[in-house]
């Protein structure tokens, strides 16, 4: 789950990391009296997408009289007068630094990302320095200092090393895939203040945390779901809709990613990504097909791809269910089926026999996923580079 900025900052604060004073305001709430004591003010839309600064969703106020017009501008930009806002004490910026801890999936360990010039243009202005951290043991400031001293003057590097050394432990305790602070502001008087927080908590670890925690982040996540994504979850699997041209039916994240990569290699993009849900029924093929039919109605979608990999559940039964689905109602776009099956799954019917059976019913079917994707690209006239 992606945390809203204000929730990410609450998480940092409880681990002793300095963040600006701030209050969450709902539509219509006035600026609280305490804000009059702050030296300056920033109004920030609480939305889960990044890049708010560039969209005018982070507004520095000249004074509190500017609060109402700034709120109006943000509401107009979002087209949503109900969007929650964070009114925050403005911090005087001497320097903006980018600092993040994330999981390096290849190494299966944490890594620290740093840029000496943080802020809104960090992606554009320069590469992030990557510092590998151990998988289990903590990291010390002494270990980080030499790396940071390549980017910062010694006095800042030393302070930053002590600061950064605290973050991996927070990421571990909070089960964060990403803990990003951008900008980490260095003030004129030498303090480090986290002025933004982007956190992603690993959903698989949700059971280790209070389910009632971070209600704003949960509400924003819920609001961002499309109607089909919501119905998929009710049917027992996870769906992410994408603006692509192939309705892709898979089970499990690994297979889904592989197929998305193959499609991309052939100039195609998936119109959806399907994954299993924790605690859901382990058989949701019929439900996935039902949602795929709905996605295939979109004008931009040009084909339906169903790729299955079976080891234990019967392939013959699957093929019966698939043929029943096809026969039930005309398909809005052509269907391509990929089949891999072994062991118990192929006892009654081999993958080759299934391909022949589907072929007999006029359905393009393949045992090789590359051949399948090639056929899709040919059929829809995609731009194949490879
Ligand atoms: P994002 O664009 O969604 O990442 O939103 P940020 O919270 O990072 O804000 C964007 C930019 O607004 C930052 O890079 C800062 O330059 C500026 N900003 C954010 N908070 C403050 C603040 O307290 N004081 C000042 N002066 N600028 C701020
Ligand atoms: Mn930011």
XYZ file of N, CA, C and O in Angstrom, residues 98-263:
664
model
N 17.888 14.229 -2.001
C 17.043 13.049 -2.223
C 17.641 11.873 -1.464
O 18.826 11.572 -1.618
N 16.824 11.216 -0.666
C 17.304 10.069 0.107
C 16.209 9.003 0.111
O 15.045 9.309 0.363
N 16.573 7.769 -0.182
C 15.572 6.702 -0.153
C 16.222 5.377 0.220
O 17.398 5.156 -0.048
N 15.422 4.529 0.842
C 15.803 3.135 1.066
C 14.773 2.303 0.337
O 13.571 2.564 0.454
N 15.244 1.346 -0.427
C 14.275 0.472 -1.087
C 14.844 -0.930 -1.205
O 16.036 -1.150 -0.975
N 13.969 -1.854 -1.589
C 14.427 -3.220 -1.785
C 15.002 -3.334 -3.188
O 14.344 -2.984 -4.164
N 16.237 -3.788 -3.269
C 16.844 -4.115 -4.545
C 16.458 -5.567 -4.847
O 16.988 -6.494 -4.255
N 15.492 -5.715 -5.749
C 14.924 -7.040 -6.000
C 15.946 -8.031 -6.525
O 15.876 -9.221 -6.234
N 16.912 -7.560 -7.290
C 17.910 -8.467 -7.872
C 18.805 -9.040 -6.777
O 19.103 -10.228 -6.767
N 19.245 -8.167 -5.877
C 20.153 -8.599 -4.821
C 19.412 -9.149 -3.609
O 19.994 -9.708 -2.698
N 18.095 -8.909 -3.572
C 17.293 -9.287 -2.419
C 17.854 -8.673 -1.134
O 18.014 -9.350 -0.117
N 18.187 -7.409 -1.225
C 18.664 -6.695 -0.047
C 18.219 -5.253 -0.149
O 17.681 -4.824 -1.172
N 18.437 -4.514 0.933
C 18.084 -3.102 0.898
C 19.191 -2.303 0.221
O 20.361 -2.699 0.230
N 18.809 -1.203 -0.385
C 19.809 -0.282 -0.903
C 19.385 1.139 -0.573
O 18.207 1.439 -0.400
N 20.410 1.985 -0.491
C 20.189 3.399 -0.220
C 20.368 4.140 -1.542
O 21.306 3.876 -2.289
N 19.443 5.056 -1.826
C 19.552 5.893 -3.019
C 19.749 7.333 -2.565
O 19.044 7.791 -1.668
N 20.675 8.014 -3.190
C 20.985 9.381 -2.769
C 21.211 10.258 -3.995
O 21.805 9.812 -4.979
N 20.724 11.492 -3.921
C 21.109 12.496 -4.907
C 21.396 13.793 -4.165
O 20.632 14.185 -3.274
N 22.483 14.410 -4.530
C 22.901 15.633 -3.834
C 21.945 16.781 -4.127
O 21.797 17.687 -3.316
N 21.299 16.746 -5.289
C 20.304 17.760 -5.632
C 18.947 17.086 -5.685
O 18.578 16.508 -6.696
N 18.191 17.149 -4.602
C 16.864 16.547 -4.595
C 15.846 17.503 -5.159
O 16.190 18.451 -5.857
N 14.596 17.248 -4.838
C 13.535 18.127 -5.300
C 12.810 17.561 -6.495
O 12.912 16.376 -6.800
N 12.076 18.428 -7.188
C 11.149 17.973 -8.212
C 11.833 17.420 -9.455
O 11.231 16.667 -10.200
N 13.078 17.837 -9.714
C 13.703 17.460 -10.972
C 14.716 16.341 -10.810
O 15.543 16.126 -11.678
N 14.632 15.613 -9.693
C 15.695 14.653 -9.417
C 15.811 13.593 -10.505
O 16.907 13.177 -10.867
N 14.674 13.190 -11.095
C 14.761 12.173 -12.154
C 15.473 12.745 -13.371
O 16.217 12.064 -14.061
N 15.218 14.028 -13.645
C 15.752 14.627 -14.871
C 17.217 15.032 -14.721
O 18.001 14.903 -15.656
N 17.599 15.505 -13.531
C 18.905 16.153 -13.424
C 20.067 15.210 -13.217
O 21.194 15.578 -13.490
N 19.836 14.037 -12.711
C 21.014 13.207 -12.526
C 20.691 11.848 -11.985
O 19.626 11.623 -11.432
N 21.620 10.943 -12.176
C 21.420 9.585 -11.704
C 21.491 9.578 -10.180
O 22.153 10.403 -9.560
N 20.772 8.638 -9.602
C 20.833 8.454 -8.164
C 22.025 7.565 -7.840
O 22.253 6.560 -8.504
N 22.789 7.941 -6.825
C 23.851 7.058 -6.355
C 23.199 5.909 -5.602
O 22.285 6.123 -4.806
N 23.652 4.687 -5.869
C 23.089 3.501 -5.213
C 24.122 2.918 -4.274
O 25.243 2.634 -4.683
N 23.739 2.737 -3.036
C 24.646 2.173 -2.042
C 24.003 0.903 -1.498
O 22.936 0.956 -0.879
N 24.636 -0.246 -1.762
C 24.076 -1.522 -1.307
C 24.192 -1.638 0.201
O 25.215 -1.269 0.786
N 23.129 -2.129 0.829
C 23.136 -2.336 2.282
C 22.994 -3.833 2.522
O 22.451 -4.555 1.699
N 23.449 -4.290 3.653
C 23.346 -5.710 3.971
C 21.899 -6.149 4.033
O 21.000 -5.341 4.236
N 21.667 -7.451 3.850
C 20.305 -7.967 3.853
C 19.728 -8.000 5.259
O 18.550 -7.739 5.466
N 20.522 -8.302 6.263
C 19.979 -8.495 7.608
C 20.534 -7.476 8.604
O 19.784 -6.749 9.236
N 21.833 -7.416 8.701
C 22.435 -6.566 9.732
C 22.183 -5.096 9.448
O 21.929 -4.693 8.315
N 22.243 -4.278 10.452
C 22.060 -2.848 10.275
C 23.268 -2.246 9.578
O 24.264 -2.907 9.326
N 23.150 -0.972 9.243
C 24.258 -0.285 8.601
C 24.698 0.837 9.542
O 23.881 1.420 10.252
N 25.995 1.100 9.559
C 26.486 2.146 10.457
C 26.780 3.412 9.667
O 27.017 3.376 8.457
N 26.774 4.532 10.382
C 27.110 5.802 9.760
C 28.536 5.760 9.198
O 28.803 6.291 8.113
N 29.431 5.086 9.922
C 30.813 4.993 9.455
C 30.907 4.295 8.105
O 31.743 4.640 7.267
N 30.059 3.284 7.921
C 30.093 2.552 6.652
C 29.554 3.415 5.516
O 29.991 3.293 4.373
N 28.587 4.291 5.821
C 27.975 5.104 4.767
C 28.812 6.338 4.430
O 28.752 6.843 3.308
N 29.572 6.810 5.400
C 30.263 8.093 5.221
C 31.115 8.172 3.950
O 30.983 9.150 3.188
N 31.972 7.180 3.669
C 32.836 7.319 2.483
C 32.037 7.487 1.184
O 32.433 8.256 0.300
N 30.907 6.789 1.092
C 30.079 6.916 -0.118
C 29.465 8.313 -0.197
O 29.436 8.935 -1.263
N 28.951 8.796 0.940
C 28.289 10.099 0.943
C 29.290 11.240 0.762
O 28.953 12.291 0.199
N 30.521 11.008 1.206
C 31.551 12.050 1.071
C 31.929 12.276 -0.393
O 32.549 13.285 -0.732
N 31.529 11.331 -1.273
C 31.757 11.555 -2.712
C 30.776 12.597 -3.252
O 30.987 13.160 -4.322
N 29.674 12.807 -2.527
C 28.608 13.681 -3.032
C 28.472 14.977 -2.248
O 27.902 15.944 -2.752
N 28.947 14.970 -0.986
C 28.709 16.120 -0.112
C 30.007 16.545 0.576
O 30.925 15.733 0.748
N 30.022 17.795 1.005
C 31.127 18.282 1.826
C 31.176 17.460 3.116
O 30.134 16.976 3.574
N 32.352 17.295 3.721
C 32.503 16.396 4.868
C 31.497 16.632 6.003
O 30.928 15.677 6.541
N 31.226 17.885 6.344
C 30.347 18.124 7.496
C 28.930 17.654 7.184
O 28.249 17.067 8.035
N 28.469 17.883 5.958
C 27.118 17.433 5.586
C 27.104 15.917 5.440
O 26.173 15.245 5.886
N 28.144 15.372 4.832
C 28.208 13.918 4.631
C 28.143 13.195 5.970
O 27.479 12.160 6.101
N 28.798 13.728 6.972
C 28.813 13.081 8.287
C 27.418 13.101 8.914
O 26.939 12.101 9.448
N 26.767 14.263 8.820
C 25.422 14.365 9.390
C 24.440 13.476 8.633
O 23.589 12.800 9.207
N 24.584 13.475 7.314
C 23.696 12.681 6.479
C 23.911 11.180 6.711
O 22.967 10.388 6.668
N 25.168 10.796 6.963
C 25.464 9.378 7.208
C 24.750 8.910 8.475
O 24.161 7.824 8.512
N 24.766 9.749 9.518
C 24.067 9.376 10.762
C 22.563 9.290 10.518
O 21.883 8.395 11.025
N 22.052 10.220 9.726
C 20.621 10.250 9.414
C 20.229 9.012 8.596
O 19.292 8.289 8.938
N 20.975 8.784 7.516
C 20.627 7.696 6.592
C 20.762 6.335 7.263
O 20.030 5.398 6.929
N 21.684 6.211 8.211
C 21.897 4.917 8.879
C 20.684 4.486 9.692
O 20.527 3.314 10.010
N 19.800 5.433 10.018
C 18.604 5.083 10.789
C 17.488 4.540 9.899
O 16.554 3.900 10.393
N 17.546 4.824 8.616
C 16.398 4.516 7.755
C 16.185 3.027 7.471
O 15.038 2.573 7.451
N 17.251 2.227 7.238
C 17.002 0.811 6.923
C 16.228 0.093 8.030
O 15.337 -0.711 7.747
N 16.543 0.410 9.275
C 15.850 -0.242 10.389
C 14.368 0.148 10.396
O 13.492 -0.683 10.667
N 14.074 1.395 10.048
C 12.672 1.831 9.973
C 11.966 1.082 8.847
O 10.852 0.581 9.009
N 12.649 0.978 7.702
C 12.050 0.273 6.560
C 11.747 -1.181 6.934
O 10.688 -1.713 6.595
N 12.677 -1.814 7.662
C 12.469 -3.209 8.050
C 11.329 -3.350 9.037
O 10.450 -4.189 8.880
N 11.355 -2.503 10.069
C 10.314 -2.640 11.100
C 8.935 -2.335 10.531
O 7.943 -2.902 10.970
N 8.867 -1.443 9.563
C 7.573 -1.042 9.005
C 7.226 -1.800 7.725
O 6.224 -1.508 7.082
N 8.065 -2.755 7.329
C 7.834 -3.547 6.116
C 7.633 -2.671 4.883
O 6.667 -2.829 4.135
N 8.544 -1.729 4.678
C 8.425 -0.826 3.543
C 9.254 -1.339 2.354
O 10.407 -1.702 2.518
N 8.634 -1.360 1.200
C 9.378 -1.640 -0.035
C 10.140 -0.401 -0.451
O 11.158 -0.482 -1.127
N 9.579 0.734 -0.110
C 10.202 2.011 -0.445
C 9.978 2.993 0.694
O 8.862 3.115 1.204
N 11.042 3.651 1.088
C 10.969 4.752 2.055
C 11.738 5.892 1.383
O 12.965 5.860 1.337
N 11.007 6.836 0.808
C 11.661 7.893 0.034
C 11.390 9.249 0.671
O 10.240 9.577 0.962
N 12.445 10.004 0.876
C 12.317 11.362 1.409
C 12.877 12.312 0.350
O 14.077 12.331 0.102
N 11.970 13.048 -0.293
C 12.389 13.976 -1.348
C 11.418 15.141 -1.444
O 10.324 14.964 -1.927
N 11.780 16.296 -0.991
C 13.110 16.653 -0.537
C 13.342 16.377 0.947
O 12.453 16.582 1.764
N 14.570 15.906 1.232
C 15.086 15.996 2.591
C 15.747 17.369 2.626
O 16.691 17.622 1.873
N 15.196 18.234 3.456
C 15.646 19.630 3.417
C 16.730 19.877 4.461
O 16.590 19.501 5.630
N 17.813 20.470 3.995
C 18.842 20.983 4.899
C 18.511 22.456 5.099
O 18.413 23.216 4.126
N 18.266 22.846 6.350
C 17.898 24.233 6.617
C 19.160 25.075 6.807
O 20.255 24.535 6.984
N 18.954 26.389 6.783
C 20.092 27.304 6.928
C 20.793 27.084 8.269
O 22.014 27.209 8.376
N 20.003 26.691 9.294
C 20.640 26.452 10.591
C 21.078 24.999 10.779
O 21.311 24.547 11.901
N 21.154 24.256 9.675
C 21.815 22.954 9.720
C 20.962 21.779 10.163
O 21.477 20.712 10.455
N 19.638 21.959 10.202
C 18.783 20.811 10.543
C 18.394 20.051 9.278
O 18.343 20.630 8.193
N 18.100 18.752 9.447
C 17.582 17.940 8.352
C 16.100 17.687 8.622
O 15.745 17.139 9.664
N 15.244 18.104 7.691
C 13.797 17.966 7.877
C 13.208 17.246 6.665
O 13.451 17.651 5.522
N 12.438 16.209 6.936
C 11.793 15.454 5.847
C 10.570 16.238 5.386
O 9.546 16.253 6.063
N 10.671 16.899 4.225
C 9.561 17.739 3.751
C 8.582 16.989 2.858
O 7.535 17.513 2.512
N 8.935 15.785 2.443
C 7.975 14.943 1.732
C 8.300 13.514 2.114
O 9.438 13.215 2.505
N 7.310 12.644 2.024
C 7.529 11.237 2.356
C 6.718 10.390 1.395
O 5.518 10.589 1.243
N 7.416 9.486 0.710
C 6.721 8.541 -0.155
C 7.057 7.145 0.350
O 8.213 6.736 0.326
N 6.052 6.457 0.822
C 6.276 5.147 1.429
C 5.375 4.120 0.756
O 4.207 4.403 0.522
N 5.933 2.950 0.522
C 5.111 1.837 0.044
C 5.312 0.665 0.998
O 6.438 0.196 1.171
N 4.231 0.268 1.643
C 4.308 -0.886 2.546
C 3.946 -2.145 1.767
O 3.014 -2.167 0.991
N 4.724 -3.197 2.013
C 4.494 -4.498 1.377
C 3.150 -5.060 1.849
O 2.969 -5.326 3.029
N 2.224 -5.246 0.903
C 0.894 -5.743 1.270
C 0.953 -7.124 1.916
O 0.094 -7.467 2.724
N 1.951 -7.921 1.550
C 2.045 -9.265 2.139
C 2.318 -9.207 3.630
O 2.129 -10.194 4.325
N 2.820 -8.077 4.103
C 3.145 -7.949 5.528
C 2.028 -7.240 6.291
O 2.190 -6.925 7.471
N 0.895 -7.018 5.636
C -0.185 -6.243 6.272
C -0.615 -6.853 7.601
O -0.942 -6.132 8.540
N -0.557 -8.177 7.695
C -1.022 -8.836 8.924
C -0.163 -8.489 10.138
O -0.585 -8.684 11.275
N 1.041 -7.977 9.899
C 1.907 -7.606 11.025
C 1.586 -6.214 11.568
O 2.189 -5.786 12.540
N 0.679 -5.515 10.903
C 0.414 -4.128 11.295
C -1.060 -3.935 11.605
O -1.902 -4.720 11.196
N -1.332 -2.853 12.319
C -2.689 -2.530 12.720
C -3.557 -2.279 11.488
O -3.282 -1.352 10.719
N -4.607 -3.083 11.278
C -5.428 -2.888 10.076
C -6.187 -1.562 10.069
O -6.647 -1.122 9.019
N -6.309 -0.939 11.230
C -7.027 0.335 11.309
C -6.110 1.531 11.042
O -6.562 2.670 10.981
N -4.808 1.224 10.941
C -3.841 2.299 10.805
C -3.960 2.967 9.427
O -4.315 2.317 8.460
N -3.605 4.227 9.336
C -3.561 4.972 8.080
C -4.882 4.956 7.304
O -4.930 4.556 6.133
N -5.976 5.383 7.937
C -7.267 5.369 7.241
C -7.282 6.243 5.992
O -7.932 5.889 5.006
N -6.545 7.356 5.999
C -6.552 8.209 4.811
C -5.933 7.467 3.618
O -6.493 7.459 2.519
N -4.786 6.834 3.834
C -4.140 6.100 2.741
C -5.049 4.999 2.220
O -5.134 4.770 1.009
N -5.735 4.315 3.133
C -6.619 3.233 2.690
C -7.783 3.796 1.882
O -8.165 3.237 0.856
N -8.332 4.925 2.334
C -9.459 5.520 1.607
C -9.024 5.988 0.217
O -9.740 5.797 -0.765
N -7.823 6.567 0.131
C -7.336 7.046 -1.173
C -7.072 5.874 -2.110
O -7.350 5.939 -3.307
N -6.524 4.781 -1.569
C -6.267 3.587 -2.384
C -7.580 3.041 -2.929
O -7.703 2.697 -4.104
N -8.570 2.986 -2.038
C -9.879 2.469 -2.408
C -10.507 3.327 -3.509
O -11.041 2.823 -4.489
N -10.370 4.640 -3.341
C -10.984 5.564 -4.290
C -10.328 5.474 -5.666
O -10.946 5.754 -6.677
N -9.061 5.063 -5.690
C -8.333 5.014 -6.962
C -8.665 3.760 -7.775
O -8.286 3.665 -8.941
N -9.368 2.794 -7.183
C -9.694 1.570 -7.927
C -10.734 1.866 -9.001
O -11.661 2.634 -8.780
N -10.594 1.227 -10.164
C -11.636 1.323 -11.183
C -12.758 0.351 -10.815
O -12.550 -0.570 -10.024
N -13.948 0.528 -11.410
C -15.047 -0.407 -11.097
C -14.665 -1.870 -11.379
O -15.005 -2.752 -10.593
N -13.945 -2.101 -12.480
C -13.554 -3.488 -12.777
C -12.552 -4.014 -11.755
O -12.594 -5.175 -11.366
N -11.622 -3.154 -11.324
C -10.649 -3.573 -10.310
C -11.353 -3.947 -9.010
O -10.993 -4.906 -8.337
N -12.388 -3.181 -8.697
C -13.149 -3.469 -7.486
C -13.898 -4.794 -7.645
O -13.905 -5.625 -6.736
N -14.514 -5.007 -8.815
C -15.264 -6.270 -8.931
C -14.309 -7.458 -8.974
O -14.633 -8.514 -8.443
N -13.103 -7.277 -9.556
C -12.131 -8.374 -9.546
C -11.805 -8.773 -8.110
O -11.771 -9.954 -7.766
N -11.600 -7.786 -7.276
C -11.260 -8.098 -5.884
C -12.406 -8.861 -5.209
O -12.192 -9.804 -4.464
N -13.646 -8.454 -5.540
C -14.777 -9.187 -4.961
C -14.845 -10.617 -5.494
O -15.292 -11.522 -4.805
N -14.376 -10.813 -6.744
C -14.400 -12.146 -7.334
C -13.213 -12.994 -6.863
O -13.141 -14.177 -7.166
N -12.251 -12.382 -6.177
C -11.191 -13.190 -5.579
C -9.821 -13.074 -6.218
O -8.959 -13.908 -5.985
N -9.579 -12.067 -7.053
C -8.224 -11.864 -7.561
C -7.947 -10.382 -7.698
O -8.850 -9.552 -7.571
N -6.674 -10.086 -7.940
C -6.294 -8.683 -8.044
C -6.140 -8.295 -9.511
O -5.544 -9.023 -10.295
N -6.683 -7.151 -9.862
C -6.613 -6.655 -11.235
C -6.056 -5.245 -11.228
O -6.424 -4.439 -10.380
N -5.149 -4.977 -12.181
C -4.725 -3.604 -12.423
C -5.060 -3.305 -13.885
O -4.575 -3.982 -14.784
N -5.905 -2.321 -14.097
C -6.219 -1.940 -15.478
C -5.122 -1.044 -16.032
O -4.599 -0.178 -15.320
N -4.779 -1.250 -17.287
C -3.719 -0.488 -17.943
C -4.269 -0.025 -19.292
O -5.146 -0.674 -19.858
N -3.735 1.076 -19.772
C -4.187 1.599 -21.061
C -3.446 0.874 -22.179
O -2.579 1.440 -22.834
N -3.772 -0.393 -22.405
C -3.036 -1.179 -23.392
C -3.949 -1.785 -24.429
O -5.145 -1.494 -24.478
N -3.376 -2.659 -25.277
C -4.175 -3.196 -26.383
C -4.431 -4.699 -26.342
O -5.045 -5.228 -27.249
N -3.974 -5.394 -25.301
C -4.235 -6.834 -25.205
C -4.819 -7.171 -23.828
O -4.179 -6.934 -22.803
N -6.036 -7.705 -23.825
C -6.628 -8.178 -22.561
C -5.917 -9.470 -22.191
O -6.025 -10.474 -22.888
N -5.151 -9.430 -21.116
C -4.242 -10.531 -20.768
C -4.760 -11.266 -19.543
O -4.914 -10.679 -18.473
N -5.006 -12.565 -19.719
C -5.492 -13.376 -18.601
C -4.384 -14.313 -18.151
O -3.967 -15.208 -18.901
N -3.900 -14.088 -16.939
C -2.865 -14.950 -16.375
C -3.202 -15.158 -14.905
O -4.103 -14.526 -14.370
N -2.437 -16.034 -14.250
C -2.571 -16.227 -12.799
C -1.173 -16.181 -12.204
O -0.269 -16.839 -12.697
N -0.995 -15.381 -11.161
C 0.324 -15.268 -10.531
C 1.119 -14.146 -11.168
O 1.086 -13.932 -12.383
N 1.838 -13.419 -10.323
C 2.532 -12.227 -10.801
C 3.669 -12.568 -11.766
O 3.906 -11.855 -12.737
N 4.359 -13.679 -11.522
C 5.514 -14.016 -12.361
C 5.108 -14.246 -13.804
O 5.699 -13.687 -14.734
N 4.076 -15.059 -13.986
C 3.613 -15.341 -15.341
C 3.094 -14.060 -16.004
O 3.357 -13.809 -17.184
N 2.373 -13.255 -15.240
C 1.843 -12.002 -15.778
C 2.949 -11.084 -16.270
O 2.873 -10.527 -17.366
N 4.011 -10.960 -15.469
C 5.143 -10.099 -15.852
C 5.811 -10.634 -17.109
O 6.189 -9.876 -17.996
N 6.012 -11.955 -17.143
C 6.675 -12.539 -18.307
C 5.868 -12.241 -19.571
O 6.423 -11.837 -20.599
N 4.563 -12.400 -19.487
C 3.738 -12.159 -20.668
C 3.738 -10.682 -21.051
O 3.743 -10.335 -22.235
N 3.738 -9.816 -20.053
C 3.784 -8.371 -20.355
C 5.085 -8.023 -21.073
O 5.089 -7.232 -22.021
N 6.183 -8.614 -20.619
C 7.471 -8.368 -21.277
C 7.455 -8.883 -22.713
O 7.935 -8.216 -23.630
N 6.907 -10.072 -22.891
C 6.848 -10.638 -24.247
C 6.001 -9.756 -25.159
O 6.361 -9.507 -26.312
N 4.881 -9.296 -24.645
C 4.030 -8.409 -25.449
C 4.805 -7.142 -25.817
O 4.792 -6.706 -26.979
